[in-house]
PDB file of C-alpha atoms in Angstrom:
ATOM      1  CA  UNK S   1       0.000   0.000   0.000  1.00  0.00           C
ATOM      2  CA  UNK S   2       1.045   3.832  -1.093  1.00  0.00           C
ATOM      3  CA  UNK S   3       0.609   6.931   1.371  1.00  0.00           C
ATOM      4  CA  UNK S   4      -0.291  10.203  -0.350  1.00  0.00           C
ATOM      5  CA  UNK S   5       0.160  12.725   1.948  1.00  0.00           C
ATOM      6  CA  UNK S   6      -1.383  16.109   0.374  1.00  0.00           C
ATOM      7  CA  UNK S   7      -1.089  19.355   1.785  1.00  0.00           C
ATOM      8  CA  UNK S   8      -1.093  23.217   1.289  1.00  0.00           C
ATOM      9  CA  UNK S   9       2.554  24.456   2.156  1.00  0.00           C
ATOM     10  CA  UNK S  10       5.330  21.793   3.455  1.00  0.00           C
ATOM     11  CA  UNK S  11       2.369  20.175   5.987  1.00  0.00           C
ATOM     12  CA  UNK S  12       3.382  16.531   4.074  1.00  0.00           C
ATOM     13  CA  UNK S  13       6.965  17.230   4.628  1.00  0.00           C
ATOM     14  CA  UNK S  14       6.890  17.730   8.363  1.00  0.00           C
ATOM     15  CA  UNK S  15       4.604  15.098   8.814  1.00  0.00           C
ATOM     16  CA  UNK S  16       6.848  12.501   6.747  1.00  0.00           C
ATOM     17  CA  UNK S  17       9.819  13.612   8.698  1.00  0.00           C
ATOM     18  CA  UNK S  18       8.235  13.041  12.130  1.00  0.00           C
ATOM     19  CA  UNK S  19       7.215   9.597  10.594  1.00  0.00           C
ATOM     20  CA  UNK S  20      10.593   8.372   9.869  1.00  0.00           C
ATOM     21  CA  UNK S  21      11.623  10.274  13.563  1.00  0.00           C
ATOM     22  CA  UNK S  22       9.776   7.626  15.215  1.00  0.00           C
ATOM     23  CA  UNK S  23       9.581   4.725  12.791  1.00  0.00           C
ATOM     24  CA  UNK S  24      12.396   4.795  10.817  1.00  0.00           C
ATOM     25  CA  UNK S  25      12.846   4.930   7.016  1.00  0.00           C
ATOM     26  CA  UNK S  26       9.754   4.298   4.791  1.00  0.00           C
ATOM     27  CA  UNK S  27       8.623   3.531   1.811  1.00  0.00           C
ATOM     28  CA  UNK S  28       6.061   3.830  -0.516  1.00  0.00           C
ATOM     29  CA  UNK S  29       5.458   7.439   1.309  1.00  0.00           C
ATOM     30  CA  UNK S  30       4.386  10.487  -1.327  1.00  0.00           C
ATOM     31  CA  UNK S  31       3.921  14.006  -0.464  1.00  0.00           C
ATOM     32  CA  UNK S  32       2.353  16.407  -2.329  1.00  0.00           C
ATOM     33  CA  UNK S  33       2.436  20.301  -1.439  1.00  0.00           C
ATOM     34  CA  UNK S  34       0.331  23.261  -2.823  1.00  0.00           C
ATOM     35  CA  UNK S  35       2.736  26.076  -2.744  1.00  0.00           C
ATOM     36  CA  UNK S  36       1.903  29.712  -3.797  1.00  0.00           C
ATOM     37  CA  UNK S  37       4.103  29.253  -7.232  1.00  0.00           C
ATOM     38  CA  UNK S  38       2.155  26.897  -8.295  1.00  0.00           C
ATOM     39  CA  UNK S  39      -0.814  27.011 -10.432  1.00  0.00           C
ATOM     40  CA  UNK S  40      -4.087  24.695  -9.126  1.00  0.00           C
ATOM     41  CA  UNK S  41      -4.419  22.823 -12.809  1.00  0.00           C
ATOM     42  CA  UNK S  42      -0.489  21.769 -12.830  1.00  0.00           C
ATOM     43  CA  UNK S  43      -0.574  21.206  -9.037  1.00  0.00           C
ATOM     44  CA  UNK S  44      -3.781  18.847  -9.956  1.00  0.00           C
ATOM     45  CA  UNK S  45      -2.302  17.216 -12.887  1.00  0.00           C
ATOM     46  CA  UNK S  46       0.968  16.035 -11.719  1.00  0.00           C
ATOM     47  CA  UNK S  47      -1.542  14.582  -8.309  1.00  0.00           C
ATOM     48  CA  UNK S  48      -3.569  12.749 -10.327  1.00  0.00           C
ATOM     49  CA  UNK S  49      -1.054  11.084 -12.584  1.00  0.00           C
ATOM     50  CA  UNK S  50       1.208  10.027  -9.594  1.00  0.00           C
ATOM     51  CA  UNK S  51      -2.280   8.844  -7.723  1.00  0.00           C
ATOM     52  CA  UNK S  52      -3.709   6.993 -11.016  1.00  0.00           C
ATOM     53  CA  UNK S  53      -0.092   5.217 -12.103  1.00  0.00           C
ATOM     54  CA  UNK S  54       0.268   4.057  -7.607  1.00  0.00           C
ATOM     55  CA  UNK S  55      -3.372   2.458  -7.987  1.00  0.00           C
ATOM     56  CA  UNK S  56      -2.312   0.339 -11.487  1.00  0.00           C
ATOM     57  CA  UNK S  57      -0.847  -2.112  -9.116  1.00  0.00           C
ATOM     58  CA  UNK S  58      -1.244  -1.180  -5.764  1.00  0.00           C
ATOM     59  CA  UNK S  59      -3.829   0.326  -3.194  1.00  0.00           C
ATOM     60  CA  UNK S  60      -3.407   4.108  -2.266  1.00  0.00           C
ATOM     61  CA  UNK S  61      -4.325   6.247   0.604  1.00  0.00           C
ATOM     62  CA  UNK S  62      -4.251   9.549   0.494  1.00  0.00           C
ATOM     63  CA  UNK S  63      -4.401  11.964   3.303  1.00  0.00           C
ATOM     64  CA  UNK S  64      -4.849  15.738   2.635  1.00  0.00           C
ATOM     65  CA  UNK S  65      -5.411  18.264   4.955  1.00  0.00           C
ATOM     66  CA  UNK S  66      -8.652  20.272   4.726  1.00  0.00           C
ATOM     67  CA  UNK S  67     -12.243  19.074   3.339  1.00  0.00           C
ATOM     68  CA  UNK S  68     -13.310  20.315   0.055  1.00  0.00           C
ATOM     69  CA  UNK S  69      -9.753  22.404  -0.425  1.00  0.00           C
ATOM     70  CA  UNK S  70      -7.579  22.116  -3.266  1.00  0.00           C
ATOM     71  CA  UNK S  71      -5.522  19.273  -2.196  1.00  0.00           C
ATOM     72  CA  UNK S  72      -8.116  17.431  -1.270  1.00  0.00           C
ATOM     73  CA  UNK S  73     -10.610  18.486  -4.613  1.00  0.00           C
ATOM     74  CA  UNK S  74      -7.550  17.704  -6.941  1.00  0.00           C
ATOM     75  CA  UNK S  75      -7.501  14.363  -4.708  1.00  0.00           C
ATOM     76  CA  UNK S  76     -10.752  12.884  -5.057  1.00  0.00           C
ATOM     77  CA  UNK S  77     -11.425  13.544  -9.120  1.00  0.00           C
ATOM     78  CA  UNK S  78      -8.635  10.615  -9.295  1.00  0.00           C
ATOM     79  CA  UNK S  79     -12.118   8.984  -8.524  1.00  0.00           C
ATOM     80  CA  UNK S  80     -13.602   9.087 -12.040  1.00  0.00           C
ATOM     81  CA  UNK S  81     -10.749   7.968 -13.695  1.00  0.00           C
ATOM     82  CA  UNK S  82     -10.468   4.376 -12.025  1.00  0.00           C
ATOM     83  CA  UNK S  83     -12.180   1.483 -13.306  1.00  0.00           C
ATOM     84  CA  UNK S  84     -11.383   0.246  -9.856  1.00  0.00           C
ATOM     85  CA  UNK S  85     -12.300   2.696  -6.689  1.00  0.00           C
ATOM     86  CA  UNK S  86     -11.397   0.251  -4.258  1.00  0.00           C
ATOM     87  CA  UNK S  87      -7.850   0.753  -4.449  1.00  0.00           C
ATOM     88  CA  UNK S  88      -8.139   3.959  -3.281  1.00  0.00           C
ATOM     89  CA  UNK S  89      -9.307   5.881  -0.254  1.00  0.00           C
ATOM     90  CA  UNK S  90      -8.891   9.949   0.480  1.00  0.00           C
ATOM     91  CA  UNK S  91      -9.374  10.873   4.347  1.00  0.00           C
ATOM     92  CA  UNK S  92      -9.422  14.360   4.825  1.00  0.00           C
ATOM     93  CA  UNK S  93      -7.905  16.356   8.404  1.00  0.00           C
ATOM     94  CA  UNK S  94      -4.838  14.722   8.645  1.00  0.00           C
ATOM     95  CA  UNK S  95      -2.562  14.305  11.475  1.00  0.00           C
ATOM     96  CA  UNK S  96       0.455  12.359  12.678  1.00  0.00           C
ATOM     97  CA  UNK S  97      -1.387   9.972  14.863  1.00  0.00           C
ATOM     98  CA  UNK S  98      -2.964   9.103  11.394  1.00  0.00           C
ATOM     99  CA  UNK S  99      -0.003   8.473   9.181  1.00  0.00           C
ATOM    100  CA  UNK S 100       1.603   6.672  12.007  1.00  0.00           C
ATOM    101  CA  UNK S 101      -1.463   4.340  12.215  1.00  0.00           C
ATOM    102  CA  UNK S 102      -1.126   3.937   8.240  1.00  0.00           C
ATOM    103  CA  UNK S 103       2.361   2.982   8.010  1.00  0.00           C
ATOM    104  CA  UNK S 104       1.734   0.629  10.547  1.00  0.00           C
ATOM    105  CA  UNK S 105      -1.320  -1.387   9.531  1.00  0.00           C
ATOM    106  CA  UNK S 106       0.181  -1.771   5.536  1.00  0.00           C
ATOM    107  CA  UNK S 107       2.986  -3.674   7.210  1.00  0.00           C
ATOM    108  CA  UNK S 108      -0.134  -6.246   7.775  1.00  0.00           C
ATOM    109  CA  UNK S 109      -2.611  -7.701   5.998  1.00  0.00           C
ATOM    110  CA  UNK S 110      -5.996  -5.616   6.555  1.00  0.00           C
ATOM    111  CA  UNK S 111      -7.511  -4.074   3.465  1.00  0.00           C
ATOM    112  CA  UNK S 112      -7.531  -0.724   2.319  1.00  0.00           C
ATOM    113  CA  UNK S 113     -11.218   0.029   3.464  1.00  0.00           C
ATOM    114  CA  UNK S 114     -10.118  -1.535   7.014  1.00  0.00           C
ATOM    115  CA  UNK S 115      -7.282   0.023   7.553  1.00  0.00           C
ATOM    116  CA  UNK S 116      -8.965   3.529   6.490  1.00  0.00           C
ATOM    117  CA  UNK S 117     -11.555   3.022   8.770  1.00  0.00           C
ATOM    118  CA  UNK S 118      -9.089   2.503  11.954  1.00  0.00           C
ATOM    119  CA  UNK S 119      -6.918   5.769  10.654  1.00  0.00           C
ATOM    120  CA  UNK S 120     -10.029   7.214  10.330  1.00  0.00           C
ATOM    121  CA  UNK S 121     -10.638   6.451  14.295  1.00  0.00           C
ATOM    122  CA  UNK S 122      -7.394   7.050  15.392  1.00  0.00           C
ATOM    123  CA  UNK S 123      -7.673  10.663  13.877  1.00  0.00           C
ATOM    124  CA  UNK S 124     -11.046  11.389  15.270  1.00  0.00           C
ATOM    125  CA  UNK S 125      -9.441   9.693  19.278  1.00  0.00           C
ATOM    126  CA  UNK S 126      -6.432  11.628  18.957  1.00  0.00           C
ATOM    127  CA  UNK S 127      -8.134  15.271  19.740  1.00  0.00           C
ATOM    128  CA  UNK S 128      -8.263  15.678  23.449  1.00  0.00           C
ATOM    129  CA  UNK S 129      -8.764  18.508  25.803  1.00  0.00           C
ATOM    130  CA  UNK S 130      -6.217  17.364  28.859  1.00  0.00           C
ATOM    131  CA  UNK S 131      -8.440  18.887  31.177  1.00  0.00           C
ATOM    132  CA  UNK S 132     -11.674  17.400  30.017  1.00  0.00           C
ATOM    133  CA  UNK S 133      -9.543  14.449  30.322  1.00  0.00           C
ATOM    134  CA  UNK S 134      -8.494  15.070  33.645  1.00  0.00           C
ATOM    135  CA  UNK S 135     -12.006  15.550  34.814  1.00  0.00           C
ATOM    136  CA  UNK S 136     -13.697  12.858  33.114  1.00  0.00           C
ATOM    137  CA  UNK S 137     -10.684  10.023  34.767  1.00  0.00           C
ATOM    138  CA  UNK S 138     -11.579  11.815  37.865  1.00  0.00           C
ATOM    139  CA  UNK S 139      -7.714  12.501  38.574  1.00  0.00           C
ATOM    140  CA  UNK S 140      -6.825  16.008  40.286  1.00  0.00           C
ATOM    141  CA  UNK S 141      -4.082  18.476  38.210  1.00  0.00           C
ATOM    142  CA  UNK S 142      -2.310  19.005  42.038  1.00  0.00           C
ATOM    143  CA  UNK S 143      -1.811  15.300  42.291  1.00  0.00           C
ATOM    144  CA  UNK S 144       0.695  14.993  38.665  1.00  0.00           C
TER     145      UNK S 144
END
C-alpha cells in the first residue's frame, strides 16, 4: 500500500519527517504540497497522474489536509478515472497519529477500506482537551 500525503505548504513534509523520527525509514510514502508558485491545474495534474499510475498495481491512501480544499478536490477527481475505486481511499484532516497508524497497519494484511476506517478512528481519538480528560478520569491536576 502507497501513502499520499497532500497538503497546502510543506504540511506533508513535516509530517513525513516526524514519521521516519519515530519509525524509521519508509517507503512507498508520497507528499504532495500546494505552494503559492504553483498554479491549481499543474498542481492537480501532476496529483492525479502520480495517484492513477500508484493504484495500477497497488492500493493508495491519500491523506490531505482540509475538506473540500484544493488538495483534497484535486484528490478525489482521481475517482472518475479508475475502473477500480477500491484501491483507493482519500481521508481528509490529517494528522500524525494518522499516518503513524497507516504505516503501521500496511505492514499487515488488513484491506484498504479496514485500515482507512481505523486511521479514520485514530484521527477522530487523537483530539483531546487534557483537562476534560483530567475531569472525566476523575484525577486532580495538584496530584501529577
Amino acid at each position: 500500500m502507497h501513502i499520499v500525503i497532500v497538503t497546502h505548504g510543506e504540511l506533508a513534509n513535516g509530517l513525513v519527517d516526524s514519521v521516519r523520527l519515530i519509525m524509521g525509514e519508509q517507503e512507498n510514502i508520497w507528499t504532495f504540497t500546494l505552494t503559492h508558485e504553483m498554479s491549481i491545474e499543474d498542481f492537480g495534474q501532476r496529483l492525479q497522474n502520480q495517484i492513477l499510475s500508484l493504484c495500477e498495481n497497488d492500493s493508495v491512501l491519500v491523506f490531505t489536509d482540509l475538506l473540500l480544499a484544493s488538495p483534497y478536490n484535486q484528490a478525489i477527481t482521481c475517482y472518475k478515472h479508475l475502473s477500480d475505486t477500491n484501491r483507493l481511499r482519500v481521508l481528509t484532516g490529517v494528522s500524525l497519529p494518522m499516518v503513524l497508524e497507516a504505516a503501521s497497519l500496511r505492514l499487515g494484511d488488513d484491506s484498504l477500506e479496514n485500515i482507512a476506517k481505523s486511521v479514520t478512528q485514530v484521527g477522530k481519538d487523537g483530539i483531546t482537551d487534557f483537562l476534560v480528560s483530567l475531569e472525566e478520569k476523575q484525577i486532580d491536576i495538584n496530584a501529577l
